[in-house]
Coordinates of C-alpha atoms and ligand atoms in Angstrom, one line a residue:
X2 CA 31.0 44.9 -140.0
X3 CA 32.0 41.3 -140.4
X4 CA 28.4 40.1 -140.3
X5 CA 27.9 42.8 -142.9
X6 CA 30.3 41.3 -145.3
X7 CA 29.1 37.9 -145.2
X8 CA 25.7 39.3 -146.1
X9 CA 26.6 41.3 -148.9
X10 CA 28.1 37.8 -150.3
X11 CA 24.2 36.9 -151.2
X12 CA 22.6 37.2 -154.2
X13 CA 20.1 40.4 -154.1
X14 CA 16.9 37.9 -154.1
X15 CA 18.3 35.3 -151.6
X16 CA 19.0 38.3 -149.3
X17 CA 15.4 39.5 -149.9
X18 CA 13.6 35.8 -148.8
X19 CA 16.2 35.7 -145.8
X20 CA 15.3 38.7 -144.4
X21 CA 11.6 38.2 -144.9
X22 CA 12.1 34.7 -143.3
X23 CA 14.3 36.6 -140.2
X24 CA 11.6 39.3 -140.2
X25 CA 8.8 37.2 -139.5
X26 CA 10.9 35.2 -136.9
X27 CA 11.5 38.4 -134.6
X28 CA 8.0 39.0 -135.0
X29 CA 6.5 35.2 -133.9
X30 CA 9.3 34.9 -130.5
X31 CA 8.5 38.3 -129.7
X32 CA 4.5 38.0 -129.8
X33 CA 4.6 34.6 -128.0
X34 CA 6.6 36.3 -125.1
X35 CA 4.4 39.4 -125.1
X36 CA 1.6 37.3 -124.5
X37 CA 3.6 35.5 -121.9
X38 CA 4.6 38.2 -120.2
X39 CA 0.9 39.6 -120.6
X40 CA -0.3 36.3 -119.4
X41 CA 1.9 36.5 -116.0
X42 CA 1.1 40.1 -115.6
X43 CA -2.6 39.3 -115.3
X44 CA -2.7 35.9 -113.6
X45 CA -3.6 37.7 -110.2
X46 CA -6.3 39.3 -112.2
X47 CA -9.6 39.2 -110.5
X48 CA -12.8 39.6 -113.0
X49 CA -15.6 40.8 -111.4
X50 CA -19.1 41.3 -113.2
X51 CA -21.7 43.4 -111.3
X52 CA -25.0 45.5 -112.0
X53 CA -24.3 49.0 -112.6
X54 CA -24.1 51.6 -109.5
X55 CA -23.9 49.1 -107.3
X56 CA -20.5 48.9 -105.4
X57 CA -18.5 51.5 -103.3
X58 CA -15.5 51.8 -105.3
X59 CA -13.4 52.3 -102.2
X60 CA -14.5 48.4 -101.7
X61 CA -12.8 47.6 -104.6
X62 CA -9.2 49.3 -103.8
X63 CA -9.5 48.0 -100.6
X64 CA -9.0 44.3 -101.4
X65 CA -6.6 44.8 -104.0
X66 CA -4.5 46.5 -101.6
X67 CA -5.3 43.7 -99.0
X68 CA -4.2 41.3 -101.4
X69 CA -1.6 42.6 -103.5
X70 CA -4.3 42.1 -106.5
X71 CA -6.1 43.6 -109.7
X72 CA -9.4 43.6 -109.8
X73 CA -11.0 44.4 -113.6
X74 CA -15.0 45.2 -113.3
X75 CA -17.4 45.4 -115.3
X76 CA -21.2 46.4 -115.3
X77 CA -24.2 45.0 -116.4
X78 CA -27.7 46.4 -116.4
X79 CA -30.0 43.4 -116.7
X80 CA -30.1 39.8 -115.4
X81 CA -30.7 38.4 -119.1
X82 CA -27.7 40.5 -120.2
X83 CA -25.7 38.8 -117.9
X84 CA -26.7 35.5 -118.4
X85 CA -26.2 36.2 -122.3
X86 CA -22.7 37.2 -122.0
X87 CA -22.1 33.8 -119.8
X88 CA -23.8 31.7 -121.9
X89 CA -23.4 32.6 -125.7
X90 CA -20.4 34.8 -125.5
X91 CA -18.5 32.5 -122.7
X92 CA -17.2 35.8 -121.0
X93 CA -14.9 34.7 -118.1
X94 CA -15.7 36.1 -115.0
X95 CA -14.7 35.2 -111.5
X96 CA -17.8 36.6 -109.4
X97 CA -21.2 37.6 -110.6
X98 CA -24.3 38.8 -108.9
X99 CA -27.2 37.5 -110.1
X100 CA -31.0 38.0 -108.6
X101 CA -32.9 35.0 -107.0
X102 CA -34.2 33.5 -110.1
X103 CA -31.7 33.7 -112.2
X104 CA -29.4 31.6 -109.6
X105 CA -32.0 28.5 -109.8
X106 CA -31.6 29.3 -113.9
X107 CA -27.9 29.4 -114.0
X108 CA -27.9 26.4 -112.0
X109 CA -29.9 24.3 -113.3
X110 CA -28.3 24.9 -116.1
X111 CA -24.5 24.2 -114.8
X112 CA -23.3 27.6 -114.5
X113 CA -22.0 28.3 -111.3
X114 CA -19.7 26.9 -109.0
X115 CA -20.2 25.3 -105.7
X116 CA -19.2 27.1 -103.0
X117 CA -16.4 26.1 -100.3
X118 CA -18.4 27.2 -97.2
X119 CA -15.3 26.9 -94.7
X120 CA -13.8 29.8 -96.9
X121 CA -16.4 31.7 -96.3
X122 CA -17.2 32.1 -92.4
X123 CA -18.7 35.7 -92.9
X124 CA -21.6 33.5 -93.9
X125 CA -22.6 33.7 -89.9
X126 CA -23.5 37.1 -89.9
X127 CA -26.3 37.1 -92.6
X128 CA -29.9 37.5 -91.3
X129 CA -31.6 34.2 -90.8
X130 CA -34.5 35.2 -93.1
X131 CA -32.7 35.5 -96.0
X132 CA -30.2 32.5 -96.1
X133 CA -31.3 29.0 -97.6
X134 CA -33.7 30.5 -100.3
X135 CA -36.2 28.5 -102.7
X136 CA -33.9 29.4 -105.7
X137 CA -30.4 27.9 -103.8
X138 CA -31.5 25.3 -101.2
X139 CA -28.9 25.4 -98.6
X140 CA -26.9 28.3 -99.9
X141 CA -24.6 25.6 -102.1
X142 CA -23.9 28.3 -104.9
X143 CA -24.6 31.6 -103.5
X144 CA -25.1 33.9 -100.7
X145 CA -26.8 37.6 -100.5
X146 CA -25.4 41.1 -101.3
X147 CA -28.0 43.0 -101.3
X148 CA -32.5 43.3 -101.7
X149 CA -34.7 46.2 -102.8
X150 CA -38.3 46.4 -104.3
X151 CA -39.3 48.3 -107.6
X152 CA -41.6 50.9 -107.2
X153 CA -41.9 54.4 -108.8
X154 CA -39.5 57.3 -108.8
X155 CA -40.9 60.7 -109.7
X156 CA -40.4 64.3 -109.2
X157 CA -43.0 65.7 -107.1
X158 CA -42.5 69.3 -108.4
X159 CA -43.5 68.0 -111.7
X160 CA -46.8 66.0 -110.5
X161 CA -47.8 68.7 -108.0
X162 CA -49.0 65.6 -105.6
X163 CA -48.1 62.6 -104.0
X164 CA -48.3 59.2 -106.3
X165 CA -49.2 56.1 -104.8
X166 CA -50.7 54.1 -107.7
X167 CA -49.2 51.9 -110.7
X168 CA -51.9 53.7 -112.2
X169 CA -50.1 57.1 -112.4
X170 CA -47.5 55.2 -115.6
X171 CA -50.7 55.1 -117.3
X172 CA -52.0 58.5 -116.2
X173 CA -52.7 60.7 -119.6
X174 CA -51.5 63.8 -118.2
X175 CA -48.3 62.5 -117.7
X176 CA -48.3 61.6 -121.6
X177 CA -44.7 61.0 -123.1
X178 CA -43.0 61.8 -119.4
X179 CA -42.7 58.0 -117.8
X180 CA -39.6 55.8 -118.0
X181 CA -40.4 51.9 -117.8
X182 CA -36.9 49.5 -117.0
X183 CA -36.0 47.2 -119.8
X184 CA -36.8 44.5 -117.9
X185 CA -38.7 41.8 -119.3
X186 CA -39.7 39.7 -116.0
X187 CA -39.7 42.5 -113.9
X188 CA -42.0 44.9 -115.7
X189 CA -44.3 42.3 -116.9
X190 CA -44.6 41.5 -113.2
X191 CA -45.5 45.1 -112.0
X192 CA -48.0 45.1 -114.7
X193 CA -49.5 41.3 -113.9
X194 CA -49.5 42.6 -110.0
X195 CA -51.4 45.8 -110.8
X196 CA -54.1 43.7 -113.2
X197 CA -54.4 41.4 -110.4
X198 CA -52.7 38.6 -111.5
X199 CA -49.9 36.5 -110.0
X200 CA -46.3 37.6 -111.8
X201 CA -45.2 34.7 -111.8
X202 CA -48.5 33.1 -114.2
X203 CA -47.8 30.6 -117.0
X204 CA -51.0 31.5 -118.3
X205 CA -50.2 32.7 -121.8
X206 CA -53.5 35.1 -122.0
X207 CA -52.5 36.5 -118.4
X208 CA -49.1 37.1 -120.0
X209 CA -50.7 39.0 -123.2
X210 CA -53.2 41.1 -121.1
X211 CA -50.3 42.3 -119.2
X212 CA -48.2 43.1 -122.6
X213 CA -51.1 44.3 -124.2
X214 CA -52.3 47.1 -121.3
X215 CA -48.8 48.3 -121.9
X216 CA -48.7 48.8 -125.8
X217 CA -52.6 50.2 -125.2
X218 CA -51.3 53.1 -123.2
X219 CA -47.9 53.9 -125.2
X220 CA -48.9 57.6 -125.5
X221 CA -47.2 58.1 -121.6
X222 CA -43.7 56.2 -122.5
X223 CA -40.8 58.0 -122.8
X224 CA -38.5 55.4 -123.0
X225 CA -37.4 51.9 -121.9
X226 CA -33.7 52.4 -120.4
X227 CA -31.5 50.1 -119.5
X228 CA -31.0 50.9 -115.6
X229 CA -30.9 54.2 -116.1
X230 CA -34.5 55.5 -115.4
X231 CA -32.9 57.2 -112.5
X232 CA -30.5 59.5 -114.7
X233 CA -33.6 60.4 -117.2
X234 CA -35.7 61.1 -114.0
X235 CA -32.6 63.3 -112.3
X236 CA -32.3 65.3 -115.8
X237 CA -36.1 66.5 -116.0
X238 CA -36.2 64.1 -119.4
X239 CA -39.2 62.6 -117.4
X240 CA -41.4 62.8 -114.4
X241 CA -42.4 59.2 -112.9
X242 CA -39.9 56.4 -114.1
X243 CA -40.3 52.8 -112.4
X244 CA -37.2 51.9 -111.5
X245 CA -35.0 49.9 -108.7
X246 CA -35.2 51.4 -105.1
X247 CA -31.5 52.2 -104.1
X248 CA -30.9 53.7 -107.7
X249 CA -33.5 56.5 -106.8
X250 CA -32.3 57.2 -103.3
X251 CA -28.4 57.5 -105.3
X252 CA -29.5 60.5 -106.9
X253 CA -32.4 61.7 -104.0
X254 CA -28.8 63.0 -102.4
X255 CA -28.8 65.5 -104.4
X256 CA -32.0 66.2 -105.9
X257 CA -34.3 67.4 -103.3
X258 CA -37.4 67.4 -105.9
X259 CA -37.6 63.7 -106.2
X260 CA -39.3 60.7 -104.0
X261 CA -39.7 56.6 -104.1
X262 CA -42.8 55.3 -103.3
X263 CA -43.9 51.5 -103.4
X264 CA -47.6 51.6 -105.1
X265 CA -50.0 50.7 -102.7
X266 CA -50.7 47.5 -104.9
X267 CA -47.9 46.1 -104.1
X268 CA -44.3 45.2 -105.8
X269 CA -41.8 42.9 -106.9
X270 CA -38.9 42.5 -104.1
X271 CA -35.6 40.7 -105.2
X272 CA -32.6 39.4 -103.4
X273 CA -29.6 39.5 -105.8
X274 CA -26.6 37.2 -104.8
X275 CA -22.9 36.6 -105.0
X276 CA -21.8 33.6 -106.9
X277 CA -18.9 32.2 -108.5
X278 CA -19.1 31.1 -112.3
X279 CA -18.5 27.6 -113.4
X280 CA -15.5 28.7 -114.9
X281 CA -14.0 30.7 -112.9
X282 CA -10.3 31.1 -113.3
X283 CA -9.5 32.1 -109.8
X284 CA -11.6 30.3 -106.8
X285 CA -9.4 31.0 -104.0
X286 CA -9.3 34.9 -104.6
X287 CA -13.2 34.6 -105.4
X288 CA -14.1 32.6 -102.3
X289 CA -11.7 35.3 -100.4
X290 CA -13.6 38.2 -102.5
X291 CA -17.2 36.9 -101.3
X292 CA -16.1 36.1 -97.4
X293 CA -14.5 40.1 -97.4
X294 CA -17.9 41.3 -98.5
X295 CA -20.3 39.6 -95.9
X296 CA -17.6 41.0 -92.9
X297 CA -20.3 43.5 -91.4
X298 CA -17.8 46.5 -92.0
X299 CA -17.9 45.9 -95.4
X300 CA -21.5 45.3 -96.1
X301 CA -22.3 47.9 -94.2
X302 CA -19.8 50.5 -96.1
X303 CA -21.5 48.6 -99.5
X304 CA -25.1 49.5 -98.4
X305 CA -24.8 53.0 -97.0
X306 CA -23.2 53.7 -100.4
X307 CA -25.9 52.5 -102.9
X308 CA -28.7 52.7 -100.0
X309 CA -30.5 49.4 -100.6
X310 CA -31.0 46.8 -97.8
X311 CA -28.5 44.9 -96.8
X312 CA -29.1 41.1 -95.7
X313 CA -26.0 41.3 -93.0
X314 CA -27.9 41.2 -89.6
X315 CA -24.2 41.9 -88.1
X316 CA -24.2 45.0 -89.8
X317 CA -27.2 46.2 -88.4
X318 CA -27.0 44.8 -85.1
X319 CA -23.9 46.7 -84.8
X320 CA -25.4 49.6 -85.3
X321 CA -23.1 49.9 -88.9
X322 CA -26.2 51.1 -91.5
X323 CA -26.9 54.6 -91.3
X324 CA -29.6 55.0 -89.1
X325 CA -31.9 57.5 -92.1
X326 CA -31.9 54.3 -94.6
X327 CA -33.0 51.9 -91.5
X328 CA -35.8 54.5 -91.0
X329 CA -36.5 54.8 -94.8
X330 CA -39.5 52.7 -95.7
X331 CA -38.7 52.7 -99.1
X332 CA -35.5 50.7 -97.8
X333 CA -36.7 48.5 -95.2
X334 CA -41.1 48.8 -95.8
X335 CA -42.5 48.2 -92.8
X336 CA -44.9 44.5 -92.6
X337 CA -47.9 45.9 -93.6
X338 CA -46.0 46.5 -97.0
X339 CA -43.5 43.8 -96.9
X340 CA -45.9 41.4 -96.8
X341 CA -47.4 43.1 -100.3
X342 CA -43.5 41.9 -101.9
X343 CA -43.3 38.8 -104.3
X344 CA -40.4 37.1 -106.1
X345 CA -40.0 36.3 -109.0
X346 CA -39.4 33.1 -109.9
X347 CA -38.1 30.4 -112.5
X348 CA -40.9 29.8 -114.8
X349 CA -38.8 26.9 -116.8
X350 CA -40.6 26.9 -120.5
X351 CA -43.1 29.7 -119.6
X352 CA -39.8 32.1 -120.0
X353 CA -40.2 32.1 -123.4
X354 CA -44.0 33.4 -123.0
X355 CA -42.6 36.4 -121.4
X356 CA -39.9 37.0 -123.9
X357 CA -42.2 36.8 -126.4
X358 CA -44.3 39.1 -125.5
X359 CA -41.8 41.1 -123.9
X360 CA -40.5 41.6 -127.5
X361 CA -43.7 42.3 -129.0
X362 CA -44.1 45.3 -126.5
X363 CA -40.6 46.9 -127.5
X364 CA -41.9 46.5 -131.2
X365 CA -45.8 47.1 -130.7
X366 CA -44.6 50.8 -129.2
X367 CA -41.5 51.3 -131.1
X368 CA -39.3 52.9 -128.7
Ligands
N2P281 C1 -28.5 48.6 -109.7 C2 -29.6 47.7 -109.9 C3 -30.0 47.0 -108.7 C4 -30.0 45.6 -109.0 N1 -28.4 49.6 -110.7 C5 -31.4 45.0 -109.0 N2 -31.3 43.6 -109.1

């Protein structure tokens, strides 16, 4: 009441100004403590950045619970897109997952973290053949998840036979019903492998072969997804889609008409990794996050999941992996086909070869 009087003392206008000038006081204090409070809520926040369909869930609530922690993920569907979002849009992240040549990118070009190998004793149980790579000497930034080849996924109902060719994407009567990955390294690769060359080539005019068989037969391309050939494949939208090996055997579980075959020409095989971003706003959870996935138990729960091979020797040994994806040559090919796999590597300037012509394919078949 009293504080009512005093104000009704002022002059209409002067009471206007001062309680616009109160007005936008309330409103500064009480968005600078929002964001405090916002701030504290989050700071045990940990921001994880992984390829789509390519976690058991329950892994997730299982070390927040452990460690009294929120975890925020998001999904990516191609190594380029990640590397994008780190490098032109600064996205923060904590832990990423990046395939074996995009780790010698990334650091090379001071992206990623060292790694504090006495947090992270779990290392001892990965499978000798896979640790100190060509693309991390020593294992200084990174350490498996998880490997798989390409190869093609189609629905045998619809092809009436068994396909074991990289020939059968370019097959006529399958016009308009195949599915190629957006994948610029990876599908140029196939298509160097199945015209003989290495796919790893700087030659520019090996490069533009491969991009120009593809445009030549456009007439059997659906689409280009973004990991999500699988889903198009599932749906009936198309018959043969090339695609990553796990993400057919996801929805094999529960269509009976589909099958994963690595073409008899042989294939790409990547290890993707875990790894820490340069800047990383919580190291200790992160370095906790990657030592909880390489405990056998949890690799093995990870793997039987998203059914592609796991690089924890433990895990097998232990008898852990379900014994039908151990038998599952499209999951673990036996040597005469393993020894048909290639990597992909770093190219250094040649990249831009393949992302030239990469882009002239998208735009050469306008889909
Ligand atoms: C998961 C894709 C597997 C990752 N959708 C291949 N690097």
């Amino acid at each position: 009441m009293i504080a009512m009087l005093f104000w009704q003392k002022y002059p209409k206008d002067i009471r206007f100004y001062l309680g616009l000038f109160m007005a936008v006081l309330i409103l500064v204090v009480g968005v600078h403590s929002g964001l405090k409070l916002g701030s504290s809520l989050f700071k045990n926040e940990l921001r994880i950045y992984n390829w789509s369909t390519y976690i058991d869930p329950d892994i997730i609530i299982e070390f927040e619970k452990q460690n009294k922690i929120k975890i925020s993920y998001d999904t990516y569907e191609s190594n380029e897109e990640l590397y994008e979002q780190l490098k032109h849009h600064s996205a923060h992240y904590d832990i990423i997952f990046p395939s074996d040549y995009m780790i010698e990118i990334m650091i090379a070009e001071g992206m990623l973290r060292k790694l504090d190998r006495q947090a992270i004793p779990n290392a001892v149980h990965l499978e000798p053949q896979f640790i100190n790579p060509p693309y991390d000497p020593g294992n200084q930034y990174s350490f498996p998840y998880q490997w798989g080849t390409l190869g093609i996924g189609y629905n045998q109902r619809a092809t009436q036979t068994e396909i074991d060719s990289w020939s059968a994407m370019f097959d006529p009567q399958y016009e308009g019903r195949t599915a190629w990955l957006d994948a610029t390294r990876y599908t140029l690769g196939v298509i160097l492998i199945y015209l003989g060359f290495d796919p790893n080539t700087t030659k520019v005019d090996e490069i533009n072969q491969a991009r120009d068989w593809i445009i030549q037969h456009k007439a059997a391309i659906a689409a280009f997804p973004p990991d999500t050939g699988e889903l198009l494949l599932d749906r009936g939208d198309v018959d043969l889609t090339f695609e990553w090996s796990g993400d057919v055997f996801q929805v094999m579980k529960h269509n009976p008409d589909l099958r994963y075959v690595i073409p008899k020409e042989g294939t790409i095989i990547w290890m993707d990794n875990i790894a820490i971003p340069k800047h990383c706003h919580h190291p200790t959870l992160a370095h906790k996050f990657i030592n909880f996935v390489l405990e056998p138990e949890v690799g093995a729960q990870i793997s039987n999941f998203i059914h592609y091979g796991t690089p924890n020797k433990s895990a097998i040994a232990r008898g852990l992996i379900s014994p039908q994806d151990l038998e599952n040559p499209g999951i673990y090919p036996p040597p005469e086909v393993f020894s048909k796999l290639q990597y992909i590597k770093d190219v250094g300037e040649a990249t831009a070869l393949y992302e030239q012509a990469w882009a002239e394919v998208r735009a050469g078949i306008g889909r």
